JSON list of C-alpha atoms in Angstrom, two decimals:
[
{"chain": "A", "resi": 1, "resn": "UNK", "atom": "CA", "xyz": [71.16, 98.08, 48.95]},
{"chain": "A", "resi": 2, "resn": "UNK", "atom": "CA", "xyz": [70.83, 94.16, 49.16]},
{"chain": "A", "resi": 3, "resn": "UNK", "atom": "CA", "xyz": [70.82, 91.60, 52.11]},
{"chain": "A", "resi": 4, "resn": "UNK", "atom": "CA", "xyz": [72.15, 88.03, 52.31]},
{"chain": "A", "resi": 5, "resn": "UNK", "atom": "CA", "xyz": [70.73, 85.76, 55.29]},
{"chain": "A", "resi": 6, "resn": "UNK", "atom": "CA", "xyz": [73.56, 83.74, 56.96]},
{"chain": "A", "resi": 7, "resn": "UNK", "atom": "CA", "xyz": [71.40, 81.51, 58.96]},
{"chain": "A", "resi": 8, "resn": "UNK", "atom": "CA", "xyz": [73.99, 79.77, 61.29]},
{"chain": "A", "resi": 9, "resn": "UNK", "atom": "CA", "xyz": [77.60, 80.69, 61.96]},
{"chain": "A", "resi": 10, "resn": "UNK", "atom": "CA", "xyz": [80.13, 79.29, 59.40]},
{"chain": "A", "resi": 11, "resn": "UNK", "atom": "CA", "xyz": [84.06, 78.93, 59.71]},
{"chain": "A", "resi": 12, "resn": "UNK", "atom": "CA", "xyz": [87.04, 77.48, 58.18]},
{"chain": "A", "resi": 13, "resn": "UNK", "atom": "CA", "xyz": [90.56, 76.70, 59.39]},
{"chain": "A", "resi": 14, "resn": "UNK", "atom": "CA", "xyz": [93.75, 77.30, 57.17]},
{"chain": "A", "resi": 15, "resn": "UNK", "atom": "CA", "xyz": [97.41, 77.01, 57.99]},
{"chain": "A", "resi": 16, "resn": "UNK", "atom": "CA", "xyz": [99.53, 80.03, 57.32]},
{"chain": "A", "resi": 17, "resn": "UNK", "atom": "CA", "xyz": [103.11, 81.61, 57.84]},
{"chain": "A", "resi": 18, "resn": "UNK", "atom": "CA", "xyz": [106.42, 79.93, 58.19]},
{"chain": "A", "resi": 19, "resn": "UNK", "atom": "CA", "xyz": [105.41, 78.18, 61.44]},
{"chain": "A", "resi": 20, "resn": "UNK", "atom": "CA", "xyz": [102.02, 77.01, 59.58]},
{"chain": "A", "resi": 21, "resn": "UNK", "atom": "CA", "xyz": [99.84, 78.18, 62.49]},
{"chain": "A", "resi": 22, "resn": "UNK", "atom": "CA", "xyz": [96.36, 77.21, 62.45]},
{"chain": "A", "resi": 23, "resn": "UNK", "atom": "CA", "xyz": [93.84, 80.05, 62.03]},
{"chain": "A", "resi": 24, "resn": "UNK", "atom": "CA", "xyz": [90.19, 79.76, 62.19]},
{"chain": "A", "resi": 25, "resn": "UNK", "atom": "CA", "xyz": [88.05, 82.42, 60.62]},
{"chain": "A", "resi": 26, "resn": "UNK", "atom": "CA", "xyz": [84.25, 82.52, 61.85]},
{"chain": "A", "resi": 27, "resn": "UNK", "atom": "CA", "xyz": [81.27, 84.54, 60.17]},
{"chain": "A", "resi": 28, "resn": "UNK", "atom": "CA", "xyz": [78.40, 85.24, 62.64]},
{"chain": "A", "resi": 29, "resn": "UNK", "atom": "CA", "xyz": [74.89, 84.20, 61.72]},
{"chain": "A", "resi": 30, "resn": "UNK", "atom": "CA", "xyz": [72.53, 87.11, 60.64]},
{"chain": "A", "resi": 31, "resn": "UNK", "atom": "CA", "xyz": [71.57, 89.16, 57.98]},
{"chain": "A", "resi": 32, "resn": "UNK", "atom": "CA", "xyz": [74.61, 90.70, 55.94]},
{"chain": "A", "resi": 33, "resn": "UNK", "atom": "CA", "xyz": [73.80, 93.98, 54.03]},
{"chain": "A", "resi": 34, "resn": "UNK", "atom": "CA", "xyz": [75.84, 95.72, 51.10]},
{"chain": "A", "resi": 35, "resn": "UNK", "atom": "CA", "xyz": [77.84, 98.33, 52.88]},
{"chain": "A", "resi": 36, "resn": "UNK", "atom": "CA", "xyz": [80.24, 98.97, 49.96]},
{"chain": "A", "resi": 37, "resn": "UNK", "atom": "CA", "xyz": [80.58, 98.36, 46.36]},
{"chain": "A", "resi": 38, "resn": "UNK", "atom": "CA", "xyz": [83.61, 98.73, 43.74]},
{"chain": "A", "resi": 39, "resn": "UNK", "atom": "CA", "xyz": [83.95, 98.35, 40.23]},
{"chain": "A", "resi": 40, "resn": "UNK", "atom": "CA", "xyz": [84.68, 94.39, 40.85]},
{"chain": "A", "resi": 41, "resn": "UNK", "atom": "CA", "xyz": [81.94, 93.49, 43.60]},
{"chain": "A", "resi": 42, "resn": "UNK", "atom": "CA", "xyz": [80.08, 94.17, 46.93]},
{"chain": "A", "resi": 43, "resn": "UNK", "atom": "CA", "xyz": [81.28, 94.09, 50.27]},
{"chain": "A", "resi": 44, "resn": "UNK", "atom": "CA", "xyz": [78.38, 92.40, 52.75]},
{"chain": "A", "resi": 45, "resn": "UNK", "atom": "CA", "xyz": [78.66, 93.57, 56.15]},
{"chain": "A", "resi": 46, "resn": "UNK", "atom": "CA", "xyz": [78.19, 91.19, 59.02]},
{"chain": "A", "resi": 47, "resn": "UNK", "atom": "CA", "xyz": [76.26, 92.21, 62.26]},
{"chain": "A", "resi": 48, "resn": "UNK", "atom": "CA", "xyz": [78.57, 94.12, 64.87]},
{"chain": "A", "resi": 49, "resn": "UNK", "atom": "CA", "xyz": [81.98, 92.12, 65.83]},
{"chain": "A", "resi": 50, "resn": "UNK", "atom": "CA", "xyz": [80.64, 89.24, 63.37]},
{"chain": "A", "resi": 51, "resn": "UNK", "atom": "CA", "xyz": [84.00, 88.11, 61.94]},
{"chain": "A", "resi": 52, "resn": "UNK", "atom": "CA", "xyz": [86.75, 86.73, 64.18]},
{"chain": "A", "resi": 53, "resn": "UNK", "atom": "CA", "xyz": [90.16, 85.14, 63.21]},
{"chain": "A", "resi": 54, "resn": "UNK", "atom": "CA", "xyz": [91.92, 83.09, 66.18]},
{"chain": "A", "resi": 55, "resn": "UNK", "atom": "CA", "xyz": [94.56, 80.59, 66.58]},
{"chain": "A", "resi": 56, "resn": "UNK", "atom": "CA", "xyz": [94.31, 77.17, 68.47]},
{"chain": "A", "resi": 57, "resn": "UNK", "atom": "CA", "xyz": [94.35, 79.18, 71.81]},
{"chain": "A", "resi": 58, "resn": "UNK", "atom": "CA", "xyz": [91.80, 81.34, 70.70]},
{"chain": "A", "resi": 59, "resn": "UNK", "atom": "CA", "xyz": [93.97, 84.34, 70.63]},
{"chain": "A", "resi": 60, "resn": "UNK", "atom": "CA", "xyz": [93.94, 86.71, 67.94]},
{"chain": "A", "resi": 61, "resn": "UNK", "atom": "CA", "xyz": [96.35, 88.11, 65.32]},
{"chain": "A", "resi": 62, "resn": "UNK", "atom": "CA", "xyz": [99.04, 90.02, 67.02]},
{"chain": "A", "resi": 63, "resn": "UNK", "atom": "CA", "xyz": [98.45, 93.80, 66.92]},
{"chain": "A", "resi": 64, "resn": "UNK", "atom": "CA", "xyz": [95.06, 93.25, 65.90]},
{"chain": "A", "resi": 65, "resn": "UNK", "atom": "CA", "xyz": [91.56, 92.10, 67.88]},
{"chain": "A", "resi": 66, "resn": "UNK", "atom": "CA", "xyz": [90.22, 88.76, 67.62]},
{"chain": "A", "resi": 67, "resn": "UNK", "atom": "CA", "xyz": [86.61, 89.99, 67.11]},
{"chain": "A", "resi": 68, "resn": "UNK", "atom": "CA", "xyz": [86.27, 92.77, 64.52]},
{"chain": "A", "resi": 69, "resn": "UNK", "atom": "CA", "xyz": [83.60, 94.31, 62.28]},
{"chain": "A", "resi": 70, "resn": "UNK", "atom": "CA", "xyz": [83.59, 93.07, 58.50]},
{"chain": "A", "resi": 71, "resn": "UNK", "atom": "CA", "xyz": [82.09, 90.57, 56.68]},
{"chain": "A", "resi": 72, "resn": "UNK", "atom": "CA", "xyz": [82.66, 88.92, 53.22]},
{"chain": "A", "resi": 73, "resn": "UNK", "atom": "CA", "xyz": [83.12, 90.19, 49.70]},
{"chain": "A", "resi": 74, "resn": "UNK", "atom": "CA", "xyz": [81.24, 88.75, 46.51]},
{"chain": "A", "resi": 75, "resn": "UNK", "atom": "CA", "xyz": [82.70, 89.54, 43.14]},
{"chain": "A", "resi": 76, "resn": "UNK", "atom": "CA", "xyz": [80.15, 90.41, 40.48]},
{"chain": "A", "resi": 77, "resn": "UNK", "atom": "CA", "xyz": [81.33, 87.21, 38.73]},
{"chain": "A", "resi": 78, "resn": "UNK", "atom": "CA", "xyz": [81.92, 84.59, 41.62]},
{"chain": "A", "resi": 79, "resn": "UNK", "atom": "CA", "xyz": [83.12, 82.19, 38.85]},
{"chain": "A", "resi": 80, "resn": "UNK", "atom": "CA", "xyz": [85.93, 84.15, 37.85]},
{"chain": "A", "resi": 81, "resn": "UNK", "atom": "CA", "xyz": [89.32, 82.54, 39.67]},
{"chain": "A", "resi": 82, "resn": "UNK", "atom": "CA", "xyz": [90.96, 85.97, 39.29]},
{"chain": "A", "resi": 83, "resn": "UNK", "atom": "CA", "xyz": [88.27, 87.54, 41.65]},
{"chain": "A", "resi": 84, "resn": "UNK", "atom": "CA", "xyz": [87.40, 85.03, 44.39]},
{"chain": "A", "resi": 85, "resn": "UNK", "atom": "CA", "xyz": [85.03, 85.42, 47.46]},
{"chain": "A", "resi": 86, "resn": "UNK", "atom": "CA", "xyz": [86.99, 86.48, 50.12]},
{"chain": "A", "resi": 87, "resn": "UNK", "atom": "CA", "xyz": [86.21, 87.58, 53.71]},
{"chain": "A", "resi": 88, "resn": "UNK", "atom": "CA", "xyz": [87.42, 91.18, 54.90]},
{"chain": "A", "resi": 89, "resn": "UNK", "atom": "CA", "xyz": [87.66, 93.13, 58.32]},
{"chain": "A", "resi": 90, "resn": "UNK", "atom": "CA", "xyz": [88.19, 96.63, 59.46]},
{"chain": "A", "resi": 91, "resn": "UNK", "atom": "CA", "xyz": [91.65, 97.36, 61.02]},
{"chain": "A", "resi": 92, "resn": "UNK", "atom": "CA", "xyz": [91.79, 97.69, 64.62]},
{"chain": "A", "resi": 93, "resn": "UNK", "atom": "CA", "xyz": [94.24, 97.37, 67.07]},
{"chain": "A", "resi": 94, "resn": "UNK", "atom": "CA", "xyz": [92.08, 95.50, 69.67]},
{"chain": "A", "resi": 95, "resn": "UNK", "atom": "CA", "xyz": [88.90, 93.33, 69.72]},
{"chain": "A", "resi": 96, "resn": "UNK", "atom": "CA", "xyz": [85.48, 94.92, 69.18]},
{"chain": "A", "resi": 97, "resn": "UNK", "atom": "CA", "xyz": [82.42, 94.02, 71.00]},
{"chain": "A", "resi": 98, "resn": "UNK", "atom": "CA", "xyz": [80.48, 91.47, 69.14]},
{"chain": "A", "resi": 99, "resn": "UNK", "atom": "CA", "xyz": [76.86, 91.96, 69.22]},
{"chain": "A", "resi": 100, "resn": "UNK", "atom": "CA", "xyz": [74.41, 89.11, 67.36]},
{"chain": "A", "resi": 101, "resn": "UNK", "atom": "CA", "xyz": [71.13, 90.01, 66.08]},
{"chain": "A", "resi": 102, "resn": "UNK", "atom": "CA", "xyz": [67.98, 88.98, 67.72]},
{"chain": "A", "resi": 103, "resn": "UNK", "atom": "CA", "xyz": [67.31, 85.21, 66.96]},
{"chain": "A", "resi": 104, "resn": "UNK", "atom": "CA", "xyz": [64.53, 86.04, 64.58]},
{"chain": "A", "resi": 105, "resn": "UNK", "atom": "CA", "xyz": [66.29, 88.70, 62.49]},
{"chain": "A", "resi": 106, "resn": "UNK", "atom": "CA", "xyz": [66.55, 88.11, 58.80]},
{"chain": "A", "resi": 107, "resn": "UNK", "atom": "CA", "xyz": [66.66, 90.35, 55.81]},
{"chain": "A", "resi": 108, "resn": "UNK", "atom": "CA", "xyz": [62.86, 90.83, 55.96]},
{"chain": "A", "resi": 109, "resn": "UNK", "atom": "CA", "xyz": [63.43, 92.53, 59.58]},
{"chain": "A", "resi": 110, "resn": "UNK", "atom": "CA", "xyz": [66.15, 94.78, 58.65]},
{"chain": "A", "resi": 111, "resn": "UNK", "atom": "CA", "xyz": [65.96, 98.37, 57.12]},
{"chain": "A", "resi": 112, "resn": "UNK", "atom": "CA", "xyz": [68.08, 101.14, 56.53]},
{"chain": "A", "resi": 113, "resn": "UNK", "atom": "CA", "xyz": [67.71, 104.91, 56.62]},
{"chain": "A", "resi": 114, "resn": "UNK", "atom": "CA", "xyz": [69.21, 107.64, 54.38]},
{"chain": "A", "resi": 115, "resn": "UNK", "atom": "CA", "xyz": [70.56, 111.13, 55.82]},
{"chain": "A", "resi": 116, "resn": "UNK", "atom": "CA", "xyz": [68.06, 113.69, 54.17]},
{"chain": "A", "resi": 117, "resn": "UNK", "atom": "CA", "xyz": [70.81, 116.07, 53.26]},
{"chain": "A", "resi": 118, "resn": "UNK", "atom": "CA", "xyz": [73.18, 113.75, 51.79]},
{"chain": "A", "resi": 119, "resn": "UNK", "atom": "CA", "xyz": [71.31, 110.85, 50.50]},
{"chain": "A", "resi": 120, "resn": "UNK", "atom": "CA", "xyz": [74.00, 108.88, 52.08]},
{"chain": "A", "resi": 121, "resn": "UNK", "atom": "CA", "xyz": [72.91, 105.70, 54.37]},
{"chain": "A", "resi": 122, "resn": "UNK", "atom": "CA", "xyz": [73.14, 106.96, 57.93]},
{"chain": "A", "resi": 123, "resn": "UNK", "atom": "CA", "xyz": [72.22, 103.71, 59.63]},
{"chain": "A", "resi": 124, "resn": "UNK", "atom": "CA", "xyz": [71.18, 100.10, 59.61]},
{"chain": "A", "resi": 125, "resn": "UNK", "atom": "CA", "xyz": [68.44, 99.11, 62.06]},
{"chain": "A", "resi": 126, "resn": "UNK", "atom": "CA", "xyz": [67.25, 95.50, 63.19]},
{"chain": "A", "resi": 127, "resn": "UNK", "atom": "CA", "xyz": [63.79, 94.82, 64.33]},
{"chain": "A", "resi": 128, "resn": "UNK", "atom": "CA", "xyz": [62.83, 93.43, 67.43]},
{"chain": "A", "resi": 129, "resn": "UNK", "atom": "CA", "xyz": [59.20, 91.81, 67.75]},
{"chain": "A", "resi": 130, "resn": "UNK", "atom": "CA", "xyz": [58.13, 92.48, 64.06]},
{"chain": "A", "resi": 131, "resn": "UNK", "atom": "CA", "xyz": [58.62, 96.08, 64.23]},
{"chain": "A", "resi": 132, "resn": "UNK", "atom": "CA", "xyz": [61.32, 98.14, 62.66]},
{"chain": "A", "resi": 133, "resn": "UNK", "atom": "CA", "xyz": [62.47, 101.25, 64.22]},
{"chain": "A", "resi": 134, "resn": "UNK", "atom": "CA", "xyz": [61.11, 103.16, 67.21]},
{"chain": "A", "resi": 135, "resn": "UNK", "atom": "CA", "xyz": [61.76, 101.59, 70.61]},
{"chain": "A", "resi": 136, "resn": "UNK", "atom": "CA", "xyz": [61.94, 98.31, 69.14]},
{"chain": "A", "resi": 137, "resn": "UNK", "atom": "CA", "xyz": [64.63, 98.89, 66.55]},
{"chain": "A", "resi": 138, "resn": "UNK", "atom": "CA", "xyz": [68.34, 99.40, 67.50]},
{"chain": "A", "resi": 139, "resn": "UNK", "atom": "CA", "xyz": [71.20, 101.10, 65.36]},
{"chain": "A", "resi": 140, "resn": "UNK", "atom": "CA", "xyz": [73.67, 98.55, 64.64]},
{"chain": "A", "resi": 141, "resn": "UNK", "atom": "CA", "xyz": [75.75, 99.73, 61.99]},
{"chain": "A", "resi": 142, "resn": "UNK", "atom": "CA", "xyz": [78.61, 100.93, 63.84]},
{"chain": "A", "resi": 143, "resn": "UNK", "atom": "CA", "xyz": [81.06, 101.83, 61.13]},
{"chain": "A", "resi": 144, "resn": "UNK", "atom": "CA", "xyz": [77.89, 102.87, 58.89]},
{"chain": "A", "resi": 145, "resn": "UNK", "atom": "CA", "xyz": [76.41, 105.18, 61.45]},
{"chain": "A", "resi": 146, "resn": "UNK", "atom": "CA", "xyz": [77.03, 108.89, 60.34]},
{"chain": "A", "resi": 147, "resn": "UNK", "atom": "CA", "xyz": [78.75, 107.73, 57.20]},
{"chain": "A", "resi": 148, "resn": "UNK", "atom": "CA", "xyz": [81.87, 106.86, 59.37]},
{"chain": "A", "resi": 149, "resn": "UNK", "atom": "CA", "xyz": [84.30, 103.80, 58.37]},
{"chain": "A", "resi": 150, "resn": "UNK", "atom": "CA", "xyz": [85.99, 104.04, 61.88]},
{"chain": "A", "resi": 151, "resn": "UNK", "atom": "CA", "xyz": [85.41, 100.79, 63.66]},
{"chain": "A", "resi": 152, "resn": "UNK", "atom": "CA", "xyz": [83.86, 100.71, 67.18]},
{"chain": "A", "resi": 153, "resn": "UNK", "atom": "CA", "xyz": [86.28, 102.05, 69.88]},
{"chain": "A", "resi": 154, "resn": "UNK", "atom": "CA", "xyz": [88.77, 103.35, 67.51]},
{"chain": "A", "resi": 155, "resn": "UNK", "atom": "CA", "xyz": [89.98, 106.71, 66.86]},
{"chain": "A", "resi": 156, "resn": "UNK", "atom": "CA", "xyz": [91.80, 108.55, 64.32]},
{"chain": "A", "resi": 157, "resn": "UNK", "atom": "CA", "xyz": [94.21, 110.01, 67.04]},
{"chain": "A", "resi": 158, "resn": "UNK", "atom": "CA", "xyz": [97.53, 108.62, 68.73]},
{"chain": "A", "resi": 159, "resn": "UNK", "atom": "CA", "xyz": [95.44, 107.12, 71.55]},
{"chain": "A", "resi": 160, "resn": "UNK", "atom": "CA", "xyz": [94.38, 104.30, 69.42]},
{"chain": "A", "resi": 161, "resn": "UNK", "atom": "CA", "xyz": [97.73, 102.70, 69.45]},
{"chain": "A", "resi": 162, "resn": "UNK", "atom": "CA", "xyz": [99.30, 104.82, 71.76]},
{"chain": "A", "resi": 163, "resn": "UNK", "atom": "CA", "xyz": [102.50, 103.76, 73.62]},
{"chain": "A", "resi": 164, "resn": "UNK", "atom": "CA", "xyz": [102.31, 100.37, 71.76]},
{"chain": "A", "resi": 165, "resn": "UNK", "atom": "CA", "xyz": [105.36, 101.24, 69.76]},
{"chain": "A", "resi": 166, "resn": "UNK", "atom": "CA", "xyz": [106.82, 103.76, 71.81]},
{"chain": "A", "resi": 167, "resn": "UNK", "atom": "CA", "xyz": [106.42, 106.96, 69.58]},
{"chain": "A", "resi": 168, "resn": "UNK", "atom": "CA", "xyz": [103.78, 108.95, 68.18]},
{"chain": "A", "resi": 169, "resn": "UNK", "atom": "CA", "xyz": [105.16, 108.92, 64.73]},
{"chain": "A", "resi": 170, "resn": "UNK", "atom": "CA", "xyz": [104.65, 105.00, 64.67]},
{"chain": "A", "resi": 171, "resn": "UNK", "atom": "CA", "xyz": [101.30, 105.26, 66.33]},
{"chain": "A", "resi": 172, "resn": "UNK", "atom": "CA", "xyz": [100.30, 107.93, 63.84]},
{"chain": "A", "resi": 173, "resn": "UNK", "atom": "CA", "xyz": [101.41, 105.56, 60.74]},
{"chain": "A", "resi": 174, "resn": "UNK", "atom": "CA", "xyz": [99.22, 102.71, 62.61]},
{"chain": "A", "resi": 175, "resn": "UNK", "atom": "CA", "xyz": [96.37, 104.84, 63.17]},
{"chain": "A", "resi": 176, "resn": "UNK", "atom": "CA", "xyz": [96.25, 105.90, 59.31]},
{"chain": "A", "resi": 177, "resn": "UNK", "atom": "CA", "xyz": [94.94, 102.59, 58.81]},
{"chain": "A", "resi": 178, "resn": "UNK", "atom": "CA", "xyz": [92.44, 102.08, 61.59]},
{"chain": "A", "resi": 179, "resn": "UNK", "atom": "CA", "xyz": [88.95, 102.03, 60.42]},
{"chain": "A", "resi": 180, "resn": "UNK", "atom": "CA", "xyz": [89.99, 100.65, 56.87]},
{"chain": "A", "resi": 181, "resn": "UNK", "atom": "CA", "xyz": [89.01, 97.51, 55.22]},
{"chain": "A", "resi": 182, "resn": "UNK", "atom": "CA", "xyz": [91.60, 94.91, 55.28]},
{"chain": "A", "resi": 183, "resn": "UNK", "atom": "CA", "xyz": [91.41, 91.44, 53.60]},
{"chain": "A", "resi": 184, "resn": "UNK", "atom": "CA", "xyz": [90.99, 88.15, 55.70]},
{"chain": "A", "resi": 185, "resn": "UNK", "atom": "CA", "xyz": [93.18, 85.06, 55.97]},
{"chain": "A", "resi": 186, "resn": "UNK", "atom": "CA", "xyz": [92.92, 83.47, 52.18]},
{"chain": "A", "resi": 187, "resn": "UNK", "atom": "CA", "xyz": [90.35, 80.80, 52.01]},
{"chain": "A", "resi": 188, "resn": "UNK", "atom": "CA", "xyz": [91.81, 77.16, 52.15]},
{"chain": "A", "resi": 189, "resn": "UNK", "atom": "CA", "xyz": [88.49, 75.40, 52.51]},
{"chain": "A", "resi": 190, "resn": "UNK", "atom": "CA", "xyz": [86.76, 74.53, 49.40]},
{"chain": "A", "resi": 191, "resn": "UNK", "atom": "CA", "xyz": [83.64, 73.76, 51.29]},
{"chain": "A", "resi": 192, "resn": "UNK", "atom": "CA", "xyz": [83.46, 77.22, 52.94]},
{"chain": "A", "resi": 193, "resn": "UNK", "atom": "CA", "xyz": [84.07, 78.82, 49.74]},
{"chain": "A", "resi": 194, "resn": "UNK", "atom": "CA", "xyz": [81.02, 77.15, 47.97]},
{"chain": "A", "resi": 195, "resn": "UNK", "atom": "CA", "xyz": [78.76, 78.30, 51.17]},
{"chain": "A", "resi": 196, "resn": "UNK", "atom": "CA", "xyz": [79.63, 81.84, 50.65]},
{"chain": "A", "resi": 197, "resn": "UNK", "atom": "CA", "xyz": [78.97, 81.13, 46.63]},
{"chain": "A", "resi": 198, "resn": "UNK", "atom": "CA", "xyz": [75.88, 79.63, 47.52]},
{"chain": "A", "resi": 199, "resn": "UNK", "atom": "CA", "xyz": [74.89, 82.45, 49.65]},
{"chain": "A", "resi": 200, "resn": "UNK", "atom": "CA", "xyz": [75.86, 85.12, 47.26]},
{"chain": "A", "resi": 201, "resn": "UNK", "atom": "CA", "xyz": [73.07, 84.24, 44.82]},
{"chain": "A", "resi": 202, "resn": "UNK", "atom": "CA", "xyz": [70.28, 84.32, 47.65]},
{"chain": "A", "resi": 203, "resn": "UNK", "atom": "CA", "xyz": [70.41, 88.28, 48.22]},
{"chain": "A", "resi": 204, "resn": "UNK", "atom": "CA", "xyz": [67.33, 90.17, 48.31]},
{"chain": "A", "resi": 205, "resn": "UNK", "atom": "CA", "xyz": [66.72, 93.95, 48.32]},
{"chain": "A", "resi": 206, "resn": "UNK", "atom": "CA", "xyz": [67.12, 95.90, 51.81]},
{"chain": "A", "resi": 207, "resn": "UNK", "atom": "CA", "xyz": [64.00, 97.82, 52.44]},
{"chain": "A", "resi": 208, "resn": "UNK", "atom": "CA", "xyz": [64.55, 101.59, 53.29]},
{"chain": "A", "resi": 209, "resn": "UNK", "atom": "CA", "xyz": [62.66, 102.98, 56.34]},
{"chain": "A", "resi": 210, "resn": "UNK", "atom": "CA", "xyz": [61.94, 106.55, 57.77]},
{"chain": "A", "resi": 211, "resn": "UNK", "atom": "CA", "xyz": [62.66, 106.90, 61.44]},
{"chain": "A", "resi": 212, "resn": "UNK", "atom": "CA", "xyz": [62.76, 110.30, 62.88]},
{"chain": "A", "resi": 213, "resn": "UNK", "atom": "CA", "xyz": [65.55, 111.62, 65.06]},
{"chain": "A", "resi": 214, "resn": "UNK", "atom": "CA", "xyz": [63.82, 110.79, 68.40]},
{"chain": "A", "resi": 215, "resn": "UNK", "atom": "CA", "xyz": [63.23, 107.26, 67.43]},
{"chain": "A", "resi": 216, "resn": "UNK", "atom": "CA", "xyz": [66.88, 106.31, 66.73]},
{"chain": "A", "resi": 217, "resn": "UNK", "atom": "CA", "xyz": [68.28, 104.58, 69.74]},
{"chain": "A", "resi": 218, "resn": "UNK", "atom": "CA", "xyz": [72.10, 103.60, 69.91]}
]
């Protein structure tokens, strides 16, 4: 696993749709870790609730939350125009709580632990006060925790969108996508894209830590 430090929030505004509505995408500050990789690149996960998309009134996309889990995607070749850097979110029908990391957090104060039975990553922990794990470390990788990709506060059952569209069949279709990665707004700001490209080359290895079950705090 690797980590990228986003030292301050970054954002861009673009105009989309027939009505040319202005939507602002914001990425929160903090350490971003490599939560997933495919054949073309790597997904760098923001702190919980670290990505938001809102219109000029601060309202989110209809049918989705304003604040969600997610981050940005770095292709293996950032210079290839066919595979641009993009933002991504986990599909959810409502906002999830934003939990900014401690001000002093960076890639040197973040670690991950593996499930000893499967070797999969079980959680990511931020250090507080210089110590990682134990009472000073909190588990923050909501969708990483226990190997699940279901976003905070959502479920795979009909309740997640229950009644929203007036039928269990429709609700089941919506819920089939809850917890799945979905693309963010296409980046229309060259400076924002360049910032992400510059950040992508600053990645550093993320350290593995050993934390007992009794030390894990939610």
